[in-house]
Short mmCIF file of C-alpha atoms in Angstrom, two decimals:
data_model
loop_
_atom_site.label_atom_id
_atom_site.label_comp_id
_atom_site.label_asym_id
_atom_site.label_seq_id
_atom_site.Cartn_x
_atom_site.Cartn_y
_atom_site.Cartn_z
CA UNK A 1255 0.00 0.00 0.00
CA UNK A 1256 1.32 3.52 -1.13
CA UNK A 1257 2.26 5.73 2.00
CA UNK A 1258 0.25 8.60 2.97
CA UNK A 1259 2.89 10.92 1.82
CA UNK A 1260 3.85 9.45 -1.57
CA UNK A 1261 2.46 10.83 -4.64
CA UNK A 1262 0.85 8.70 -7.29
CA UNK A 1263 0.40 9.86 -11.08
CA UNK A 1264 -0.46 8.40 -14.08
CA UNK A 1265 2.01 6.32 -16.71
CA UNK A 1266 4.38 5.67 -13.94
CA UNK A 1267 4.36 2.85 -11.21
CA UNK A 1268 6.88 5.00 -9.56
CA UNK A 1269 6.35 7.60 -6.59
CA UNK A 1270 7.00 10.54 -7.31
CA UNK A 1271 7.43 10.96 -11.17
CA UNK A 1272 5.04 12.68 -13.26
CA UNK A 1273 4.58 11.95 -16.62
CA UNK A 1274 5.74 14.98 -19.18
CA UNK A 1275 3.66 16.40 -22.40
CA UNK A 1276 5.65 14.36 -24.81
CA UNK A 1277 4.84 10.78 -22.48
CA UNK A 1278 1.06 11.61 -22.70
CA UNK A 1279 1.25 12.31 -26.03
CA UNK A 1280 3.10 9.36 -27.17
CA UNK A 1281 0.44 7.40 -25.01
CA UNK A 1282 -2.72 8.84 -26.39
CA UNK A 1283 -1.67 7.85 -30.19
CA UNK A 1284 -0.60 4.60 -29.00
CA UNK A 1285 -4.03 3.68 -27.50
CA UNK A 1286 -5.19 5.74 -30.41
CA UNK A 1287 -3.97 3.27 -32.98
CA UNK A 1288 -4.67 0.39 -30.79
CA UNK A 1289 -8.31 0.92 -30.73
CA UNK A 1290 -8.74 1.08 -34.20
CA UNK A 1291 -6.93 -1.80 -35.28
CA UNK A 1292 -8.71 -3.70 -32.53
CA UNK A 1293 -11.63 -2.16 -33.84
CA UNK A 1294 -11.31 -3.49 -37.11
CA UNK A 1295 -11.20 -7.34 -38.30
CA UNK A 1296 -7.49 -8.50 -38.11
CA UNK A 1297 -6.04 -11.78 -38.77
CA UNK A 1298 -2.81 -12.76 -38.72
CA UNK A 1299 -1.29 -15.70 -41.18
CA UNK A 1300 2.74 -15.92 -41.76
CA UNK A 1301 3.49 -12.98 -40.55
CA UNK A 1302 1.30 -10.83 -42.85
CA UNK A 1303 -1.49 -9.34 -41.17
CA UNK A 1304 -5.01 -9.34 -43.11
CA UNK A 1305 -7.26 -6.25 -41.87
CA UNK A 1306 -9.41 -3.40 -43.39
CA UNK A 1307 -7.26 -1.21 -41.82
CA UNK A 1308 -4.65 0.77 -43.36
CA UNK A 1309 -5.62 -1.60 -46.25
CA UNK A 1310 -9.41 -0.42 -47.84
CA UNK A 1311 -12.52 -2.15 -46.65
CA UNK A 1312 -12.36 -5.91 -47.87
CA UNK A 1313 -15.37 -6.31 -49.57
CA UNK A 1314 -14.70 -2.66 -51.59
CA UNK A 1315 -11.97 -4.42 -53.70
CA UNK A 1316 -12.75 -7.84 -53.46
CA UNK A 1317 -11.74 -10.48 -55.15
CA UNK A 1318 -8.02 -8.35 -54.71
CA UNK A 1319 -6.77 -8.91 -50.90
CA UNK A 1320 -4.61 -6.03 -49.39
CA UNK A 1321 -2.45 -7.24 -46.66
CA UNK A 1322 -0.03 -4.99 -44.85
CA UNK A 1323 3.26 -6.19 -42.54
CA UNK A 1324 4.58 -5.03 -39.50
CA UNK A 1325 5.61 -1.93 -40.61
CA UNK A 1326 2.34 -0.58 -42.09
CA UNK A 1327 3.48 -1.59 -46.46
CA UNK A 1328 1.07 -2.60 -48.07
CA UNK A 1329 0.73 -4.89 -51.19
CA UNK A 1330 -2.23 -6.04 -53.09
CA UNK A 1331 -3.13 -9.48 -54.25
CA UNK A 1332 -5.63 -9.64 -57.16
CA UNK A 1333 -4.95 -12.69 -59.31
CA UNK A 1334 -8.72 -13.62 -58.86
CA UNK A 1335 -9.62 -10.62 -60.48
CA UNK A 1336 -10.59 -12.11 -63.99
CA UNK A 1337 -11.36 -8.92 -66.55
CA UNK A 1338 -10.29 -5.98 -67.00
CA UNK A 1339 -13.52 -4.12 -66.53
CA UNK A 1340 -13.50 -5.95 -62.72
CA UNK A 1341 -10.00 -4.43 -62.18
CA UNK A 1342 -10.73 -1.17 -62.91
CA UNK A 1343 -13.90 -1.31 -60.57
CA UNK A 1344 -11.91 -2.45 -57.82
CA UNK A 1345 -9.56 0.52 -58.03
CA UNK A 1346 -12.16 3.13 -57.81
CA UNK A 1347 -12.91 2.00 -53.79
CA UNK A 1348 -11.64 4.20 -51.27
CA UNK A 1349 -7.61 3.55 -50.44
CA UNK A 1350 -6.96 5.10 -46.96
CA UNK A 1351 -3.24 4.78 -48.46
CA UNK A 1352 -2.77 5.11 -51.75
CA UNK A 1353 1.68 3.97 -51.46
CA UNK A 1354 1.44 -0.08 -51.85
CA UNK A 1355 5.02 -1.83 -52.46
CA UNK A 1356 3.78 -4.51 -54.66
CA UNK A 1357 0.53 -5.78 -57.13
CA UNK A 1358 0.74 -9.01 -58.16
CA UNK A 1359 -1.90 -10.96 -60.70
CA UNK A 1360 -0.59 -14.68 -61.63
CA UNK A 1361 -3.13 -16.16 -63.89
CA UNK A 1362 -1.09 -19.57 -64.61
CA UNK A 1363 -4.08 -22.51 -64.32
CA UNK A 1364 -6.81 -19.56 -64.71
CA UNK A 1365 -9.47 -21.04 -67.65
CA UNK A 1366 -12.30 -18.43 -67.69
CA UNK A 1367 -9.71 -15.21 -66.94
CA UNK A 1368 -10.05 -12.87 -69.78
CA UNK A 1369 -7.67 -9.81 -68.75
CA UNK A 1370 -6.79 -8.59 -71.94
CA UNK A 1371 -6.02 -5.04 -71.65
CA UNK A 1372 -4.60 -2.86 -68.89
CA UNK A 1373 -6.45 0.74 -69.79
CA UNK A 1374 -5.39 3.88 -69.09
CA UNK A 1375 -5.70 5.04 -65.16
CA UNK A 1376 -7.06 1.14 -64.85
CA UNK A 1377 -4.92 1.56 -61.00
CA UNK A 1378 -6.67 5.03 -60.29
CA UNK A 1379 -4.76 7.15 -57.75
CA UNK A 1380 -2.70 3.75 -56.24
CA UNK A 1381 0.84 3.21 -56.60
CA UNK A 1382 3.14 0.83 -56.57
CA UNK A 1383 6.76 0.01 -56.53
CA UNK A 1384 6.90 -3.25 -57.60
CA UNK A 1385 4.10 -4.79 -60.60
CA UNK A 1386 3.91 -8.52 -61.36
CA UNK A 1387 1.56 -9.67 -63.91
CA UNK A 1388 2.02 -12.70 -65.74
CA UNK A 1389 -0.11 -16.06 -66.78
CA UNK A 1390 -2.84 -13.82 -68.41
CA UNK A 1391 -4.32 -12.84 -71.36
CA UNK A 1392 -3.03 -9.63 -71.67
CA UNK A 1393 -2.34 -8.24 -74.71
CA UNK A 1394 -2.84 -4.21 -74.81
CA UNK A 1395 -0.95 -1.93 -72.11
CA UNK A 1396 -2.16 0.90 -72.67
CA UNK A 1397 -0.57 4.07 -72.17
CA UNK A 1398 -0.94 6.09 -68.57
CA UNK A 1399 -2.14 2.25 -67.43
CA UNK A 1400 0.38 2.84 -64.55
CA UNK A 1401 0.44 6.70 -64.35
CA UNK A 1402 -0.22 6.70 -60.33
CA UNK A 1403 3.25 5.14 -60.02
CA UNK A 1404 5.43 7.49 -62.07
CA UNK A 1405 7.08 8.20 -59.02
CA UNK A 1406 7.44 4.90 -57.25
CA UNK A 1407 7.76 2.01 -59.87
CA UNK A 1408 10.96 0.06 -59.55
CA UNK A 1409 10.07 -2.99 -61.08
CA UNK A 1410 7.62 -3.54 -63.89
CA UNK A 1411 7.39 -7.56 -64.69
CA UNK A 1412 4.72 -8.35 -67.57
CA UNK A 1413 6.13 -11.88 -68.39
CA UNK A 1414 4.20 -14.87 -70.01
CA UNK A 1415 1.26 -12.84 -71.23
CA UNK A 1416 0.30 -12.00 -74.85
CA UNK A 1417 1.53 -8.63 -75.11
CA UNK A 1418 2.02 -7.53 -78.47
CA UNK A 1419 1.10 -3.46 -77.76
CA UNK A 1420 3.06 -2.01 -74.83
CA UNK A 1421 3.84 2.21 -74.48
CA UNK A 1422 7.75 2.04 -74.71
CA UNK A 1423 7.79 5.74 -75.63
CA UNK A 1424 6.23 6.54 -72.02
CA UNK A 1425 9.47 4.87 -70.08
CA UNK A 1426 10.85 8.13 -69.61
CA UNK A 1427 7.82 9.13 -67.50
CA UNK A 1428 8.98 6.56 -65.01
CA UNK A 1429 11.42 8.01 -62.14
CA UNK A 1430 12.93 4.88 -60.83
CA UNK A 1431 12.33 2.24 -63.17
CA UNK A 1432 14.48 0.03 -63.10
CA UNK A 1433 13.84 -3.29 -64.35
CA UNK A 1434 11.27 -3.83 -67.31
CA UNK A 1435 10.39 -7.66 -67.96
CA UNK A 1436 8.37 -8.49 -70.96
CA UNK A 1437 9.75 -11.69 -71.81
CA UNK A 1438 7.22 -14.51 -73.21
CA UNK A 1439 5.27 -12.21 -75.06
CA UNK A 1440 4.16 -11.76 -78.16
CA UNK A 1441 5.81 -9.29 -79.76
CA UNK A 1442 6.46 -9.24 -83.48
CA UNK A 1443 7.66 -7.98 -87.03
CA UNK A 1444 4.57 -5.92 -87.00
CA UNK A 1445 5.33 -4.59 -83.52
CA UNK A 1446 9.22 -3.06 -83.53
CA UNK A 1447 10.55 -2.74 -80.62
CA UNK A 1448 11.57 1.04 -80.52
CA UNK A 1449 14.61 3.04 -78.65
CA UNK A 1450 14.13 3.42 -75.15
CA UNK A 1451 14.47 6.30 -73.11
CA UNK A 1452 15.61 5.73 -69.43
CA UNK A 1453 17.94 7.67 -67.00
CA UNK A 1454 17.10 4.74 -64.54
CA UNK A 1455 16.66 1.25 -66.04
CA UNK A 1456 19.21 -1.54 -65.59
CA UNK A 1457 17.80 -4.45 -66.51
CA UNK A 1458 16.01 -5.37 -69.89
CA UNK A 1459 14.32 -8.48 -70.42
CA UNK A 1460 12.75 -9.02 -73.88
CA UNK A 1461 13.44 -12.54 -74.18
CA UNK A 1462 10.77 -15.51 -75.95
CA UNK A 1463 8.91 -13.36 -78.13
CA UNK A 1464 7.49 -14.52 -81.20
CA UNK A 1465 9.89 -12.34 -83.61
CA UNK A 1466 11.74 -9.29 -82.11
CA UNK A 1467 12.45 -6.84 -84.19
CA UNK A 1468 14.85 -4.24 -83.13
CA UNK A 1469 17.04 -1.32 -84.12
CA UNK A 1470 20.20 -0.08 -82.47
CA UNK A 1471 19.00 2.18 -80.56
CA UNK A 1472 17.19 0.22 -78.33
CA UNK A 1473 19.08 1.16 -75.23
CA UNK A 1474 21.51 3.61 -76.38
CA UNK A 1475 19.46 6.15 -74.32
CA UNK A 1476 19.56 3.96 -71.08
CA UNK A 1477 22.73 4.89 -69.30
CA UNK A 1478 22.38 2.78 -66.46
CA UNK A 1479 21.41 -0.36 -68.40
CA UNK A 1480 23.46 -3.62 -66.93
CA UNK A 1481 21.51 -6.34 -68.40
CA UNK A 1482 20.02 -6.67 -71.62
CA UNK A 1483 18.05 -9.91 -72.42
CA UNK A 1484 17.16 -10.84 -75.93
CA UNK A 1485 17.60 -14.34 -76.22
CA UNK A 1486 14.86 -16.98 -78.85
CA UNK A 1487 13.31 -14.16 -80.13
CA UNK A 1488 14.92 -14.52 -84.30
CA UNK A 1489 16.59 -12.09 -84.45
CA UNK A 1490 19.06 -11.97 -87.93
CA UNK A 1491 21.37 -9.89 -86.36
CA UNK A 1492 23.09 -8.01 -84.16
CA UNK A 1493 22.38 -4.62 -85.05
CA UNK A 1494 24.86 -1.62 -85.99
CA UNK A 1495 24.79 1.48 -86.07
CA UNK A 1496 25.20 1.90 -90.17
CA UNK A 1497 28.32 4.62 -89.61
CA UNK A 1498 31.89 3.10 -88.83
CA UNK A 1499 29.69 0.70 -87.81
CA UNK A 1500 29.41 1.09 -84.13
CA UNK A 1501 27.87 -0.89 -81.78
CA UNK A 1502 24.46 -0.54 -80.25
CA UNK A 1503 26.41 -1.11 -76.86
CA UNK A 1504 28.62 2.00 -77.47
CA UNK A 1505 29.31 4.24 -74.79
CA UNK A 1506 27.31 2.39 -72.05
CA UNK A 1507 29.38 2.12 -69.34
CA UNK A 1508 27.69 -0.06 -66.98
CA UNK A 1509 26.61 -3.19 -69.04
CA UNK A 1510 27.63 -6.02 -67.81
CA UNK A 1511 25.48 -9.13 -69.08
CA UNK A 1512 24.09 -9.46 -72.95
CA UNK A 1513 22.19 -12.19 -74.14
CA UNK A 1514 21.55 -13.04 -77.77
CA UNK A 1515 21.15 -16.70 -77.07
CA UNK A 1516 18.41 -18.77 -79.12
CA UNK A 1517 18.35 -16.84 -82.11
CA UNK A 1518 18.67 -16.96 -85.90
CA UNK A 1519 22.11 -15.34 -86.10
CA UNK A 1520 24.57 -15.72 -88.62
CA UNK A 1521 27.03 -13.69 -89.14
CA UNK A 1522 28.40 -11.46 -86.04
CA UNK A 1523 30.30 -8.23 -87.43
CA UNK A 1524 33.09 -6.51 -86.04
CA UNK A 1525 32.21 -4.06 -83.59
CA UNK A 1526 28.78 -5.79 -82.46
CA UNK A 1527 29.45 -5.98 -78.87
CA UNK A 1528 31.59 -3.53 -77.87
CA UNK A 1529 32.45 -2.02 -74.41
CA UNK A 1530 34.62 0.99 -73.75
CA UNK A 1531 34.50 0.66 -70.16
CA UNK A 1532 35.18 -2.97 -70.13
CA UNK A 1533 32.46 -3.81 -67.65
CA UNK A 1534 31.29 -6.90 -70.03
CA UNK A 1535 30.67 -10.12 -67.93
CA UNK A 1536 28.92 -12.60 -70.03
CA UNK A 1537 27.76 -12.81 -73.63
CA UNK A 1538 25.73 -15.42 -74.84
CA UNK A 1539 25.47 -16.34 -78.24
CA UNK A 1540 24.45 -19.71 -77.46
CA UNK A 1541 21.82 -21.68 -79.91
CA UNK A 1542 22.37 -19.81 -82.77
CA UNK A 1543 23.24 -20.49 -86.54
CA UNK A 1544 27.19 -18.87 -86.22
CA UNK A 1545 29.69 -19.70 -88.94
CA UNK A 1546 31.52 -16.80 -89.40
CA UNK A 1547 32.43 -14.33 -87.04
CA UNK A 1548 34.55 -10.97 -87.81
CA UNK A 1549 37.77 -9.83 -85.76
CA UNK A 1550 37.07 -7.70 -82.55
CA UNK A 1551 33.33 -8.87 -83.15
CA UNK A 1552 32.80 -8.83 -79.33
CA UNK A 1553 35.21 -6.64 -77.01
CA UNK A 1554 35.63 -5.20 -73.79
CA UNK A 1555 35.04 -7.67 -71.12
CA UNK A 1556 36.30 -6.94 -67.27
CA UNK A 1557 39.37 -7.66 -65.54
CA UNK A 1558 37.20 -9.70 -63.04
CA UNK A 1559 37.40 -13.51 -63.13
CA UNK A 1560 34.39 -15.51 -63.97
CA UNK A 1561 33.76 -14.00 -67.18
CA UNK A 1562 31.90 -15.96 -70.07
CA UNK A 1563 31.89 -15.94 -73.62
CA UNK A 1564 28.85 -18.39 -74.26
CA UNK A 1565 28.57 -19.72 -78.33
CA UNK A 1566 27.62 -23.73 -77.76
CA UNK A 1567 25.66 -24.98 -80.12
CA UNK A 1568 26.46 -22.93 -83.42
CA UNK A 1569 28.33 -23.63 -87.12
CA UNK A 1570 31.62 -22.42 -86.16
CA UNK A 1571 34.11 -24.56 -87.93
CA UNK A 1572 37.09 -22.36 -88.47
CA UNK A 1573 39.21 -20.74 -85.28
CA UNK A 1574 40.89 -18.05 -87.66
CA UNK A 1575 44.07 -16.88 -84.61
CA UNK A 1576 43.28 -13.45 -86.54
CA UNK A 1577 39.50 -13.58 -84.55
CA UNK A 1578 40.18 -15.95 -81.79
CA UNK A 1579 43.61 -14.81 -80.41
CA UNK A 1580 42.43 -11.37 -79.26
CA UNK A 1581 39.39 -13.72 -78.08
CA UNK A 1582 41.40 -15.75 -75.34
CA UNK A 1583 43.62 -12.87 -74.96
CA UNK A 1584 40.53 -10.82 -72.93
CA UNK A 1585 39.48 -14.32 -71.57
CA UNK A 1586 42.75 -15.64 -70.21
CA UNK A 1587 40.69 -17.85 -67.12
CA UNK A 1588 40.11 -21.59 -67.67
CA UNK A 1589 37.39 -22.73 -69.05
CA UNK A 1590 35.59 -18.78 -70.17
CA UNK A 1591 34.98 -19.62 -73.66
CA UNK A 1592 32.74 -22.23 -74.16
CA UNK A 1593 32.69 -23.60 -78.20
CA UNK A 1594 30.94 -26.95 -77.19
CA UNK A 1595 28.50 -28.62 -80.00
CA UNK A 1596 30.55 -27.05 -83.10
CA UNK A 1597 31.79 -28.88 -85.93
CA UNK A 1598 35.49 -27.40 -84.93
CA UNK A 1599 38.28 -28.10 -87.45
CA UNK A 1600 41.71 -29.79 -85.73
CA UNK A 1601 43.82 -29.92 -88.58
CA UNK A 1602 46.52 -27.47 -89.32
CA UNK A 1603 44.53 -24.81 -89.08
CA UNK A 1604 44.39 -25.04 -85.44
CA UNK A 1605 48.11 -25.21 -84.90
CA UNK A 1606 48.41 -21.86 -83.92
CA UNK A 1607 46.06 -22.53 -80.68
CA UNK A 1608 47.53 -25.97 -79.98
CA UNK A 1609 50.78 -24.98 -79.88
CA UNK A 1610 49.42 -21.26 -77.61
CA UNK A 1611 48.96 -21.54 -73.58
CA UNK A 1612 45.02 -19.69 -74.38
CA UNK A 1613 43.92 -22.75 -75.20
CA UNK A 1614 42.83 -23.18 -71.72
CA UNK A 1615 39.95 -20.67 -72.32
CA UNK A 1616 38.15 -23.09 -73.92
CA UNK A 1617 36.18 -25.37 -71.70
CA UNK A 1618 36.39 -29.40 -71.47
CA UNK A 1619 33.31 -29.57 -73.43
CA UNK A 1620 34.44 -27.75 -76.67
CA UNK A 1621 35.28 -30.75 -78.90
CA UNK A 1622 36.91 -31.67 -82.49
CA UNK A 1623 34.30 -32.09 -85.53
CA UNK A 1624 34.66 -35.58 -84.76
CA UNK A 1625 32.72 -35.12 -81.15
CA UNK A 1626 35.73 -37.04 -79.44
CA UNK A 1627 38.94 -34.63 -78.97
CA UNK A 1628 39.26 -32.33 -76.49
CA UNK A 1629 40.06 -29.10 -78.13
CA UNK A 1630 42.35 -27.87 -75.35
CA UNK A 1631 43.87 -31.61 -74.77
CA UNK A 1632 45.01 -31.86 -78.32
CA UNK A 1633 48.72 -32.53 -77.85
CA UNK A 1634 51.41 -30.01 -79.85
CA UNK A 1635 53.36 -33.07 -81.27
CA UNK A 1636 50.86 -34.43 -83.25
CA UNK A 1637 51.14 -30.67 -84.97
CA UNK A 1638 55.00 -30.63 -85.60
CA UNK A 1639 54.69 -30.89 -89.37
CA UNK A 1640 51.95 -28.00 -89.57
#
């Protein structure tokens, strides 16, 4: 029991103290916020907490499902959403918060979903910094679809759908953007993909489309780009810009990773991958139709170790030392050239590596025409008389 004399106040179980402005404060927002989300329906399942408040009321934007963490972000599930007509209702409930970090409509297994176009303002006033739609019928983005995240968008994933219309001219509207995914789509020679403009992109993924079609200046105006994906989409070529030439790859200085894998390449001219910076890590050329390839055709890879030159599974016969030399000279780690599943010449004509210590840039998979030699095993005395 508290002695006659000692003094009792409110927030402390001490004698004596009285509880400042700031304490009361701090109290009467906690008990504040306490009341209304024990106020409201909350559940909570793995960690994520499913409530109707900060997310909207439930049954506003049902069949979507906001859920919100620990820390108050908020993301919004809405892969039972099935046209685009539904979507577009659901985003015109009221959003106490309006900042979400992700949206994410998976459609895979989905027989009666018909999303086929993502209109303009289809998100009304909600933002988001991550977008993942894929599985669906989608096959129209149109432009301003994602205007309420200008500011916020960092990722934008659109792959496996049926895009064949998509606003690339609007990238530039995008703040921090920096990933765009549109691979397994269905873009095509009577869609062209055009240049992009992007002072924040790094990543470009335009990979599995039914025939890409593009020019080089896809991402001449994307400074930051690191990773451009472009692989089984049949492309001819690499393109070239038609003066000197020079490469569509010119004066980036942060890509790092290019992928032309799967495609219905050629012929690969000098100058088609070139960096200044020498930032290159890997370049696929993998799964292509390759006989001939020009000196310098790909330059500029890192001092790093690791780095890849990927062309299994082409036509390359001929390892001219005027190409290749310069080749193994920029890849001087075992095994960073990889020439497996080509009809490779190992007469006399391949002296010149044989008898050079780059041979070891070629991996143990990169065989003779005859499928049985090792390429880099093939001993210099059996060349003497070349």
């Amino acid at each position: 029991m508290r002695k006659p004399d000692e003094s009792f106040h409110f927030g402390s179980n001490k004698p004596g103290k009285m509880i400042g402005a700031s304490g009361i404060l701090k109290l009467s927002i906690s008990f504040i916020l306490a009341a209304l989300v024990a106020g409201r329906n909350t559940a909570l399942r793995d960690g994520i907490q499913t409530r109707e408040w900060p997310c909207p009321v439930d049954a506003d934007i049902a069949p979507c499902v906001c859920t919100t963490d620990d820390d108050f972000n908020l993301f919004m599930e809405c892969s039972l959403v099935k046209t685009s007509g539904e979507l577009t209702t659901i985003f015109t409930a009221d959003f106490p918060f309006v900042n979400f970090v992700s949206l994410t409509i998976d459609h895979a297994g989905c027989t009666d979903c018909n999303l086929n176009t993502l209109p303009a303002d289809v998100f009304g006033g909600v933002g988001f910094q991550t977008i993942t739609i894929t599985g669906t019928n989608l096959q129209t983005v149109e432009e301003q679809a994602f205007s309420a995240s200008h500011e916020t968008l960092k990722n934008l994933r659109l792959s496996s759908n049926k895009i064949s219309a998509f606003p690339f001219e609007s990238l530039g509207d995008f703040k921090v953007l920096t990933q765009l995914r549109l691979n397994g789509n269905k873009f095509n020679a009577d869609t062209p993909i055009p240049g992009i403009v992007s002072a924040t992109l790094t990543e470009l993924n335009l990979s599995t489309n039914d025939e890409l079609v593009i020019t080089p200046d896809l991402v001449t105006n994307c400074p930051e780009i690191r990773i451009v994906s472009l692989r089984n989409g049949k492309i001819p070529s690499v393109p070239l810009f038609d003066t000197s030439p020079i490469s569509m790859f010119n004066g980036l200085t942060n890509v790092h990773t290019i992928d032309f894998a799967g495609n219905a390449i050629t012929e690969i001219q000098t100058n088609s991958i070139v960096s200044e910076t020498d930032t290159l890590t890997k370049v696929d050329f993998s799964h292509n139709d390759i006989s001939i390839v020009h000196p310098t055709f790909v330059t500029g890879f890192s001092s790093a170790t690791g780095n890849t030159l990927l062309m299994a599974d082409n036509k390359i016969s001929f390892l001219d030392e005027k190409v290749w030399a310069a080749i193994f000279e920029e890849l001087p780690v075992e095994n960073s050239v990889d020439l497996s599943q080509n009809p490779i010449l190992c007469g006399c004509e391949i002296a010149w590596l044989v008898n050079s210590s780059s041979k070891k840039s070629l991996t143990e998979t990169t065989l003779c025409e005859d499928g049985v030699q090792v390429v880099k095993n093939l001993p210099p005395a059996a060349f003497v008389d070349c």
